[in-house]
Structure formats: C-alpha cells, structure tokens
Amino acid sequence: MMETKRIGVLTGGGDAPGLNAVIRAVVKCAIRQYNLSVVGFLNGFGGLIKNQARELTEKDVAGILPRGGTILGTTNRDNPFHYPVLKGGEKVFADVSDRVFENISIHEVDALIVIGGDGSLAIARELHERGLKVVGVPKTIDNDLSATDQTFGYDTALNTAMEALDKLHSTAESHHRVMVLEVMGRYAGWIALAAGIAGGADVILIPEIPYRLPAIVKKINERTNQRKSFSIIVVAEGAKTSEGELVVSKKVDDSFDPIRLGGIGNVIAQQIEQATGKESRVTVLGHLQRGGSPTAYDRILASRYGVAAVNAVAEGKFGQMVCLRGTEISTVPLAEAVGEMRSVPVDSQMITTARQLGICLGDE
Ligand code: F6P
C-alpha cells in the first residue's frame, strides 16, 4: 500500500535543455498514474529554504516540453548545509537544513524529486541520510555523472556545438584561418569529443589527454601541405595548457563548485598563431550550449527519467537516482551516483575512432 500522496520537485544547479520535459513527465505521471498532487519548489534548494513554491497541475506543464530552461527556476548556490547567514554583522556559512524539513512539512510533501547534477544530488543524498524521502534525476550538459550512461541535456548541447562547427567551417575556409571553438564540459571532454567528431574537427583537445603544442602545429602544417588552408580546433574548457594549467575565468563564492573555467581557447589560438603564423580566431560557445529547445533524444530521455522517478517514489525506492544503463532506465543508490566524476576513458572506442579518422587529439 503506497503512503505517498503528495510529491515535491525541484531543479538545481546549472540549467540544461530537458528540465521542463522532466517536470512535465513527473506531473503527468504522478497525477494520471498514481493520483498524487505535485508542488514545485522554486530556484533549486533556495525555494525549499525560503519556502517559495507553487502547485503544479497538468495545466501548468502544458506546452513546456519543447522549452529550454526550467519553469521552476534554478541556482547553483543555496546549499542548505552551507548557507550564508549573517552572524554578528558578518557573513558566515551555516547548516539551515531544519528549514528544509519545516517547509517540506508545511507543504505536506511525502517525497521529493531532485533534478540536478553532482552538486544538487550530493545535497539530495545528505537530506535523504537525514530522513527525507528523495529520488534523484541526473541532469547536466557535461555528461560527467558516473552512475548513468547519459545525462539529459548533453545531446542538445553537443548538437549546438556541432552546428557552431558547421558554421565555423565556411568562414574558416573563406579566410584561410585557424578557428578555435571553446566548449563547456567542466573537467570532462564529452561535449568536445562528440561535437568534434560530429562537426568534422581537425583537432580536439580534452582534459583527459594533455596536449603538446608541437602535435597541433604538425597537424595544421600537414593540412597546409595538403592544400587545406584552414583548420578547425575544438577545445574543452577544462583542457589544460601545455604547461599543465587549468584556465579559470572566475570564482563564484558560495556556489556548489566555485571554479568557473574559461579562456583556454584564447591561450591556444595565440600559441597556434605564434607557432604557425596562421591567423587564428576564437569562438567561446558558452551558455548557448545550455539554452534552446531540447533535441528529440533529450526530450525522450528526460521524459523517461521523469516517469521513472515517479515510479521509484511509488515503489518506495528512496535515496536512489534514476539512470540509463544501455537502453534501459534503472535506479542506482544516490551514494554511488555522486562524488565520482565520469571522464572520457582514454582507451574508449570514441577516442580510437577519432584517431582513426585522422583527428589530432593533441598528444601525437
Ligand atoms: O555544469 C554545467 C556548466 O555549464 C559547465 O559546463 C560550465 O563549466 C558551468 O556550468 C558554467 O557555470 P555558470 O552558469 O555558473 O557560468
């Protein structure tokens, strides 16, 4: 006999295409299959801390499937276990998780679905350990969560990067230039690798494979000798300089992960221009990768995750995250889902395929 009558849902961390598709699936499945009511907490865990919430009916989620962003709002701040408060006029960080439990009880929520990446899911795990009934849904354009074969949002981001590469090709060719495209992905190279293969890049630089400038120069010169006057380079924001340094654009205090990467594209373009004498330009794709309408793949994956999360609640599978294993949706304990990052395995078929296509990965 299922005790759950009302579920809460929130979206945490950086947004990703498909968040609305998950929310829609949660609401539809909860209401239609299990006769549950749904409340959405606003702006990630901020809404749970500050008691900002709205009722979600089928009417509220009508038409949101193709929309990017999240109707609930999100933030990568507002960790209830490390929340900024004023003490004696000074900002200090405190555990305010009791406010979360208070608001959960005010809204008579029996179980909470947290849609987020590693930061939000780590908070979800801790709340579960303190007694909250939680189910997680893996979101991030970076595709860097270890316990699932794919996060939703990634496919749309890589398609956006691929389209950018298609556009850069024509201008690169016309001007006989080297075009460097810097893409997101934090410390993992999934977006860069997949978009680079899909978009016909000549060089792909990812955090998992340290690059050497001479290897890139050799590739560009090879192309010049083959009368190909332009080259296309994709670089992941987490790729390290030839001296082994990460390029950091800023630090955001009280964010789940304060480091913001960015700027490696400029470093590489300058190095290439100096070494080859070829005019080089940089495009930083940035948050365009997080926006836009989700691809069919992401809409389907997000919808499957949303339905599976409600099923997990109904089956009493708390402290779990829904995940993709091969082609099947399954669940995995949140404890296994967070903490370990999923990098691109350097001996994977994707890497071998890239090499056999003649793409330079910066190491040889
Ligand atoms: O994790 C998603 C992501 O877009 C990363 O690829 C990127 O490094 C980071 O978030 C950017 O964060 P912000 O939106 O705070 O600039």
Tab-separated table of C-alpha atoms and ligand atoms in Angstrom:
chain	number	residue	atom	x	y	z
A	1	MET	CA	0.000	0.000	0.000
A	2	MET	CA	1.553	3.284	-1.093
A	3	GLU	CA	1.561	6.034	1.548
A	4	THR	CA	2.710	8.860	-0.694
A	5	LYS	CA	0.023	11.421	-1.532
A	6	ARG	CA	2.000	14.471	-2.492
A	7	ILE	CA	5.402	14.916	-4.046
A	8	GLY	CA	7.708	17.895	-4.348
A	9	VAL	CA	10.029	18.577	-7.270
A	10	LEU	CA	12.906	20.996	-7.754
A	11	THR	CA	15.557	21.767	-10.354
A	12	GLY	CA	19.062	22.556	-9.037
A	13	GLY	CA	22.434	23.636	-10.451
A	14	GLY	CA	23.070	24.994	-13.942
A	15	ASP	CA	20.097	24.631	-16.266
A	16	ALA	CA	20.100	22.116	-19.108
A	17	PRO	CA	17.744	21.524	-22.041
A	18	GLY	CA	15.148	18.956	-20.982
A	19	LEU	CA	14.472	20.198	-17.432
A	20	ASN	CA	10.931	21.183	-18.401
A	21	ALA	CA	10.418	17.810	-20.070
A	22	VAL	CA	11.273	16.074	-16.772
A	23	ILE	CA	8.964	18.367	-14.771
A	24	ARG	CA	6.153	17.694	-17.248
A	25	ALA	CA	6.672	13.939	-17.089
A	26	VAL	CA	6.746	13.988	-13.269
A	27	VAL	CA	3.488	15.943	-13.085
A	28	LYS	CA	1.661	13.891	-15.718
A	29	CYS	CA	2.736	10.519	-14.355
A	30	ALA	CA	2.135	11.495	-10.709
A	31	ILE	CA	-1.386	12.753	-11.383
A	32	ARG	CA	-2.525	10.235	-14.003
A	33	GLN	CA	-0.913	7.036	-12.767
A	34	TYR	CA	-0.895	7.494	-9.008
A	35	ASN	CA	-3.348	10.282	-8.235
A	36	LEU	CA	-0.625	12.248	-6.433
A	37	SER	CA	-0.510	16.034	-6.208
A	38	VAL	CA	2.716	17.867	-7.044
A	39	VAL	CA	4.330	21.005	-5.638
A	40	GLY	CA	7.316	22.635	-7.321
A	41	PHE	CA	9.959	24.377	-5.172
A	42	LEU	CA	11.420	27.447	-6.866
A	43	ASN	CA	15.053	28.234	-7.662
A	44	GLY	CA	16.674	24.999	-6.570
A	45	PHE	CA	17.151	24.382	-2.870
A	46	GLY	CA	16.608	28.121	-2.355
A	47	GLY	CA	12.843	27.578	-2.598
A	48	LEU	CA	12.982	24.812	-0.014
A	49	ILE	CA	14.967	27.002	2.359
A	50	LYS	CA	12.896	30.161	1.822
A	51	ASN	CA	9.509	28.474	1.360
A	52	GLN	CA	8.967	29.505	-2.241
A	53	ALA	CA	6.762	27.008	-4.015
A	54	ARG	CA	3.947	26.635	-6.491
A	55	GLU	CA	1.368	23.968	-7.129
A	56	LEU	CA	1.917	22.062	-10.378
A	57	THR	CA	-1.105	20.767	-12.261
A	58	GLU	CA	-1.302	19.336	-15.763
A	59	LYS	CA	-2.341	22.782	-16.937
A	60	ASP	CA	0.884	24.269	-15.555
A	61	VAL	CA	3.029	21.904	-17.597
A	62	ALA	CA	1.047	22.126	-20.843
A	63	GLY	CA	3.258	23.229	-23.730
A	64	ILE	CA	6.570	23.146	-21.846
A	65	LEU	CA	8.052	20.010	-23.468
A	66	PRO	CA	9.964	21.892	-26.201
A	67	ARG	CA	11.015	24.795	-23.967
A	68	GLY	CA	14.581	25.238	-22.741
A	69	GLY	CA	15.297	26.373	-19.168
A	70	THR	CA	13.104	25.418	-16.226
A	71	ILE	CA	9.709	26.818	-15.258
A	72	LEU	CA	10.780	26.381	-11.621
A	73	GLY	CA	13.977	28.433	-11.853
A	74	THR	CA	17.322	27.141	-10.623
A	75	THR	CA	20.584	28.166	-8.993
A	76	ASN	CA	23.951	26.629	-8.258
A	77	ARG	CA	24.004	28.384	-4.889
A	78	ASP	CA	21.767	27.794	-1.816
A	79	ASN	CA	23.216	24.650	-0.291
A	80	PRO	CA	21.162	24.102	2.921
A	81	PHE	CA	24.205	22.555	4.623
A	82	HIS	CA	26.443	25.506	3.753
A	83	TYR	CA	24.164	28.532	3.581
A	84	PRO	CA	25.311	32.140	4.014
A	85	VAL	CA	23.797	33.817	7.082
A	86	LEU	CA	24.681	36.982	8.978
A	87	LYS	CA	26.175	36.453	12.412
A	88	GLY	CA	27.264	39.496	14.388
A	89	GLY	CA	27.101	41.521	11.148
A	90	GLU	CA	29.422	39.073	9.358
A	91	LYS	CA	28.643	36.576	6.639
A	92	VAL	CA	29.178	33.010	7.837
A	93	PHE	CA	28.047	29.653	6.462
A	94	ALA	CA	25.601	27.581	8.475
A	95	ASP	CA	23.530	24.397	8.310
A	96	VAL	CA	19.931	25.557	7.726
A	97	SER	CA	18.575	22.141	6.726
A	98	ASP	CA	15.963	22.320	9.515
A	99	ARG	CA	14.210	24.970	7.343
A	100	VAL	CA	14.034	22.428	4.526
A	101	PHE	CA	12.300	19.889	6.766
A	102	GLU	CA	9.931	22.598	8.081
A	103	ASN	CA	8.889	23.615	4.560
A	104	ILE	CA	8.551	20.020	3.434
A	105	SER	CA	6.132	19.534	6.312
A	106	ILE	CA	4.285	22.853	5.652
A	107	HIS	CA	3.603	21.674	2.097
A	108	GLU	CA	2.742	18.158	3.322
A	109	VAL	CA	5.245	16.676	0.910
A	110	ASP	CA	5.858	12.938	1.351
A	111	ALA	CA	8.718	12.607	-1.151
A	112	LEU	CA	10.973	14.937	-3.105
A	113	ILE	CA	12.303	14.557	-6.651
A	114	VAL	CA	15.573	16.446	-7.149
A	115	ILE	CA	16.591	17.088	-10.763
A	116	GLY	CA	20.249	18.089	-10.742
A	117	GLY	CA	23.925	17.422	-11.319
A	118	ASP	CA	26.555	16.269	-8.835
A	119	GLY	CA	26.202	19.294	-6.512
A	120	SER	CA	22.396	19.077	-6.177
A	121	LEU	CA	22.433	15.279	-5.962
A	122	ALA	CA	25.046	15.388	-3.185
A	123	ILE	CA	22.672	17.643	-1.213
A	124	ALA	CA	19.784	15.281	-2.026
A	125	ARG	CA	21.828	12.399	-0.698
A	126	GLU	CA	22.582	14.203	2.560
A	127	LEU	CA	18.913	15.149	3.012
A	128	HIS	CA	17.995	11.507	2.455
A	129	GLU	CA	20.515	10.430	5.099
A	130	ARG	CA	18.756	12.815	7.480
A	131	GLY	CA	15.389	11.219	6.797
A	132	LEU	CA	13.923	12.866	3.690
A	133	LYS	CA	12.426	10.560	1.066
A	134	VAL	CA	14.322	11.576	-2.061
A	135	VAL	CA	14.706	10.388	-5.657
A	136	GLY	CA	17.290	11.994	-7.968
A	137	VAL	CA	17.262	12.648	-11.729
A	138	PRO	CA	20.648	13.113	-13.470
A	139	LYS	CA	20.943	16.405	-15.334
A	140	THR	CA	23.932	18.149	-16.869
A	141	ILE	CA	25.127	19.150	-20.300
A	142	ASP	CA	28.591	17.945	-19.187
A	143	ASN	CA	27.540	14.241	-19.129
A	144	ASP	CA	30.004	13.734	-16.285
A	145	LEU	CA	27.943	11.715	-13.779
A	146	SER	CA	29.460	8.316	-13.177
A	147	ALA	CA	26.324	6.312	-12.390
A	148	THR	CA	24.456	6.831	-15.636
A	149	ASP	CA	25.389	6.199	-19.247
A	150	GLN	CA	23.936	9.576	-20.207
A	151	THR	CA	22.552	12.674	-18.532
A	152	PHE	CA	19.789	14.636	-20.234
A	153	GLY	CA	20.849	17.994	-21.680
A	154	TYR	CA	24.089	16.648	-23.105
A	155	ASP	CA	22.704	15.672	-26.508
A	156	THR	CA	21.248	19.142	-27.091
A	157	ALA	CA	24.487	20.838	-26.013
A	158	LEU	CA	26.586	18.733	-28.328
A	159	ASN	CA	24.221	19.406	-31.237
A	160	THR	CA	24.576	23.129	-30.574
A	161	ALA	CA	28.366	22.753	-30.626
A	162	MET	CA	28.178	20.690	-33.820
A	163	GLU	CA	26.092	23.377	-35.539
A	164	ALA	CA	28.632	26.004	-34.460
A	165	LEU	CA	31.398	23.904	-36.033
A	166	ASP	CA	29.432	23.627	-39.277
A	167	LYS	CA	29.173	27.412	-39.371
A	168	LEU	CA	32.809	27.965	-38.470
A	169	HIS	CA	33.902	25.710	-41.334
A	170	SER	CA	32.689	28.029	-44.078
A	171	THR	CA	34.213	31.187	-42.639
A	172	ALA	CA	37.464	29.359	-41.767
A	173	GLU	CA	37.733	28.154	-45.357
A	174	SER	CA	36.986	31.561	-46.887
A	175	HIS	CA	39.622	33.334	-44.777
A	176	HIS	CA	42.198	30.513	-44.635
A	177	ARG	CA	42.201	30.739	-40.866
A	178	VAL	CA	42.505	28.517	-37.848
A	179	MET	CA	39.230	28.616	-35.948
A	180	VAL	CA	39.211	27.564	-32.300
A	181	LEU	CA	35.871	26.676	-30.689
A	182	GLU	CA	35.882	26.524	-26.882
A	183	VAL	CA	33.077	24.391	-25.483
A	184	MET	CA	31.817	23.674	-21.959
A	185	GLY	CA	32.027	20.385	-20.058
A	186	ARG	CA	33.881	21.319	-16.859
A	187	TYR	CA	36.574	18.731	-16.182
A	188	ALA	CA	35.282	16.218	-18.764
A	189	GLY	CA	35.716	16.211	-22.525
A	190	TRP	CA	32.417	14.615	-23.598
A	191	ILE	CA	30.959	17.654	-25.409
A	192	ALA	CA	34.257	18.499	-27.137
A	193	LEU	CA	34.921	14.932	-28.281
A	194	ALA	CA	31.443	14.154	-29.579
A	195	ALA	CA	30.863	17.567	-31.171
A	196	GLY	CA	34.347	17.462	-32.699
A	197	ILE	CA	33.661	14.111	-34.350
A	198	ALA	CA	30.163	15.152	-35.457
A	199	GLY	CA	31.370	18.532	-36.710
A	200	GLY	CA	34.460	17.310	-38.571
A	201	ALA	CA	37.097	18.994	-36.394
A	202	ASP	CA	40.783	18.575	-37.246
A	203	VAL	CA	41.971	18.832	-33.657
A	204	ILE	CA	40.073	18.015	-30.440
A	205	LEU	CA	41.583	18.894	-27.068
A	206	ILE	CA	40.042	17.385	-23.934
A	207	PRO	CA	41.024	17.459	-20.248
A	208	GLU	CA	41.679	13.720	-20.248
A	209	ILE	CA	44.534	13.987	-22.800
A	210	PRO	CA	47.226	16.611	-22.056
A	211	TYR	CA	48.087	18.418	-25.261
A	212	ARG	CA	51.506	19.302	-26.698
A	213	LEU	CA	51.640	22.351	-28.957
A	214	PRO	CA	54.022	20.691	-31.499
A	215	ALA	CA	51.409	17.952	-32.112
A	216	ILE	CA	48.789	20.578	-33.026
A	217	VAL	CA	51.233	22.546	-35.182
A	218	LYS	CA	52.209	19.352	-37.004
A	219	LYS	CA	48.560	18.660	-37.830
A	220	ILE	CA	47.955	22.201	-39.117
A	221	ASN	CA	51.132	22.089	-41.238
A	222	GLU	CA	50.139	18.693	-42.631
A	223	ARG	CA	46.855	20.201	-43.747
A	224	THR	CA	48.629	23.193	-45.293
A	225	ASN	CA	50.850	20.782	-47.246
A	226	GLN	CA	47.687	19.042	-48.459
A	227	ARG	CA	46.450	22.431	-49.729
A	228	LYS	CA	43.888	22.701	-46.965
A	229	SER	CA	44.310	26.274	-45.929
A	230	PHE	CA	42.160	26.226	-42.796
A	231	SER	CA	41.848	24.157	-39.645
A	232	ILE	CA	39.136	23.680	-37.052
A	233	ILE	CA	40.063	23.095	-33.416
A	234	VAL	CA	37.605	22.175	-30.644
A	235	VAL	CA	38.855	22.693	-27.131
A	236	ALA	CA	37.074	21.711	-23.934
A	237	GLU	CA	37.090	24.459	-21.302
A	238	GLY	CA	38.758	22.009	-18.911
A	239	ALA	CA	41.687	21.229	-21.211
A	240	LYS	CA	44.955	22.188	-19.597
A	241	THR	CA	47.563	24.471	-21.134
A	242	SER	CA	50.748	22.896	-22.444
A	243	GLU	CA	52.242	23.756	-19.031
A	244	GLY	CA	49.505	21.649	-17.398
A	245	GLU	CA	47.475	24.577	-16.026
A	246	LEU	CA	43.687	24.880	-15.988
A	247	VAL	CA	42.449	28.269	-17.245
A	248	VAL	CA	39.991	29.733	-14.732
A	249	SER	CA	37.749	32.639	-15.721
A	250	LYS	CA	36.344	33.444	-12.270
A	251	LYS	CA	35.500	32.162	-8.810
A	252	VAL	CA	31.912	32.250	-7.590
A	253	ASP	CA	31.775	32.140	-3.800
A	254	ASP	CA	29.048	30.012	-2.210
A	255	SER	CA	28.418	28.112	-5.453
A	256	PHE	CA	28.405	24.278	-5.237
A	257	ASP	CA	31.666	24.369	-7.233
A	258	PRO	CA	33.194	27.885	-7.074
A	259	ILE	CA	35.596	27.452	-10.019
A	260	ARG	CA	34.407	28.725	-13.412
A	261	LEU	CA	36.580	27.532	-16.254
A	262	GLY	CA	37.112	29.505	-19.441
A	263	GLY	CA	39.827	31.121	-21.544
A	264	ILE	CA	41.816	28.125	-22.777
A	265	GLY	CA	40.597	28.841	-26.348
A	266	ASN	CA	42.423	32.193	-26.360
A	267	VAL	CA	45.599	30.665	-24.983
A	268	ILE	CA	45.637	28.008	-27.701
A	269	ALA	CA	44.768	30.401	-30.528
A	270	GLN	CA	47.661	32.670	-29.538
A	271	GLN	CA	50.047	29.727	-29.283
A	272	ILE	CA	48.984	28.461	-32.718
A	273	GLU	CA	49.228	31.877	-34.356
A	274	GLN	CA	52.730	32.354	-32.975
A	275	ALA	CA	53.907	28.883	-33.940
A	276	THR	CA	52.373	28.666	-37.436
A	277	GLY	CA	51.999	32.280	-38.497
A	278	LYS	CA	48.418	31.444	-39.450
A	279	GLU	CA	45.703	33.861	-38.458
A	280	SER	CA	43.660	32.300	-35.648
A	281	ARG	CA	40.302	33.262	-34.163
A	282	VAL	CA	38.400	32.065	-31.115
A	283	THR	CA	34.714	31.458	-30.503
A	284	VAL	CA	33.626	30.737	-26.939
A	285	LEU	CA	30.277	28.995	-27.262
A	286	GLY	CA	29.412	29.492	-23.585
A	287	HIS	CA	25.846	29.399	-22.355
A	288	LEU	CA	24.376	28.923	-25.828
A	289	GLN	CA	25.073	25.258	-25.030
A	290	ARG	CA	22.687	25.384	-22.097
A	291	GLY	CA	19.818	27.025	-23.946
A	292	GLY	CA	17.377	26.210	-26.681
A	293	SER	CA	14.830	23.554	-27.327
A	294	PRO	CA	15.898	20.030	-26.332
A	295	THR	CA	16.622	17.538	-29.115
A	296	ALA	CA	14.266	14.598	-29.645
A	297	TYR	CA	16.794	12.390	-27.832
A	298	ASP	CA	16.850	14.658	-24.772
A	299	ARG	CA	13.054	15.067	-24.737
A	300	ILE	CA	12.646	11.300	-24.704
A	301	LEU	CA	15.391	10.670	-22.138
A	302	ALA	CA	14.081	13.447	-19.879
A	303	SER	CA	10.512	12.120	-20.158
A	304	ARG	CA	11.663	8.580	-19.351
A	305	TYR	CA	13.616	9.865	-16.344
A	306	GLY	CA	10.622	11.860	-15.058
A	307	VAL	CA	8.275	8.877	-15.305
A	308	ALA	CA	10.885	6.551	-13.750
A	309	ALA	CA	11.405	8.959	-10.836
A	310	VAL	CA	7.681	8.917	-10.020
A	311	ASN	CA	7.618	5.119	-10.340
A	312	ALA	CA	10.565	4.959	-7.920
A	313	VAL	CA	8.629	7.117	-5.439
A	314	ALA	CA	5.572	4.889	-5.819
A	315	GLU	CA	7.699	1.792	-5.229
A	316	GLY	CA	9.314	3.355	-2.169
A	317	LYS	CA	12.787	3.331	-3.757
A	318	PHE	CA	14.169	6.329	-1.883
A	319	GLY	CA	17.767	7.502	-1.767
A	320	GLN	CA	18.048	6.406	-5.393
A	321	MET	CA	18.792	8.170	-8.676
A	322	VAL	CA	17.195	7.099	-11.942
A	323	CYS	CA	19.798	6.262	-14.550
A	324	LEU	CA	20.326	4.944	-18.055
A	325	ARG	CA	22.059	1.572	-18.427
A	326	GLY	CA	22.477	0.682	-22.076
A	327	THR	CA	18.990	1.276	-23.417
A	328	GLU	CA	17.113	0.651	-20.162
A	329	ILE	CA	16.190	3.054	-17.375
A	330	SER	CA	17.075	1.762	-13.947
A	331	THR	CA	17.942	3.124	-10.485
A	332	VAL	CA	21.176	3.396	-8.516
A	333	PRO	CA	21.779	4.484	-4.888
A	334	LEU	CA	22.485	8.223	-4.663
A	335	ALA	CA	25.536	7.308	-2.598
A	336	GLU	CA	27.038	5.662	-5.695
A	337	ALA	CA	25.795	8.368	-8.033
A	338	VAL	CA	27.637	11.339	-6.552
A	339	GLY	CA	31.242	12.093	-5.839
A	340	GLU	CA	32.833	10.258	-8.711
A	341	MET	CA	33.170	12.134	-11.966
A	342	ARG	CA	32.797	10.337	-15.288
A	343	SER	CA	35.688	11.264	-17.552
A	344	VAL	CA	36.183	10.185	-21.139
A	345	PRO	CA	38.132	6.884	-20.937
A	346	VAL	CA	41.275	7.484	-22.984
A	347	ASP	CA	41.154	3.937	-24.340
A	348	SER	CA	37.473	4.157	-25.372
A	349	GLN	CA	36.186	3.414	-28.874
A	350	MET	CA	35.226	7.067	-29.306
A	351	ILE	CA	38.861	8.079	-28.820
A	352	THR	CA	40.110	5.354	-31.162
A	353	THR	CA	37.509	6.348	-33.746
A	354	ALA	CA	38.634	9.979	-33.570
A	355	ARG	CA	42.267	8.957	-34.053
A	356	GLN	CA	41.425	6.633	-36.951
A	357	LEU	CA	39.539	9.467	-38.620
A	358	GLY	CA	42.817	11.371	-38.572
A	359	ILE	CA	41.721	13.799	-35.858
A	360	CYS	CA	44.619	15.080	-33.765
A	361	LEU	CA	43.943	14.788	-30.028
A	362	GLY	CA	46.924	16.947	-29.170
A	363	ASP	CA	49.221	14.189	-27.979
A	364	GLU	CA	50.770	12.775	-31.157
B	1	F6P	O1	27.886	22.214	-15.421
B	1	F6P	C1	27.308	22.907	-16.483
B	1	F6P	C2	28.152	24.073	-16.891
B	1	F6P	O2	27.539	24.714	-17.995
B	1	F6P	C3	29.612	23.764	-17.194
B	1	F6P	O3	29.792	23.184	-18.471
B	1	F6P	C4	30.241	25.128	-17.028
B	1	F6P	O4	31.601	24.986	-16.683
B	1	F6P	C5	29.466	25.736	-15.890
B	1	F6P	O5	28.234	25.023	-15.826
B	1	F6P	C6	29.169	27.207	-16.052
B	1	F6P	O6	28.533	27.668	-14.909
B	1	F6P	P1	27.832	29.103	-14.811
B	1	F6P	O7	26.490	29.003	-15.454
B	1	F6P	O8	27.738	29.352	-13.350
B	1	F6P	O9	28.700	30.069	-15.524
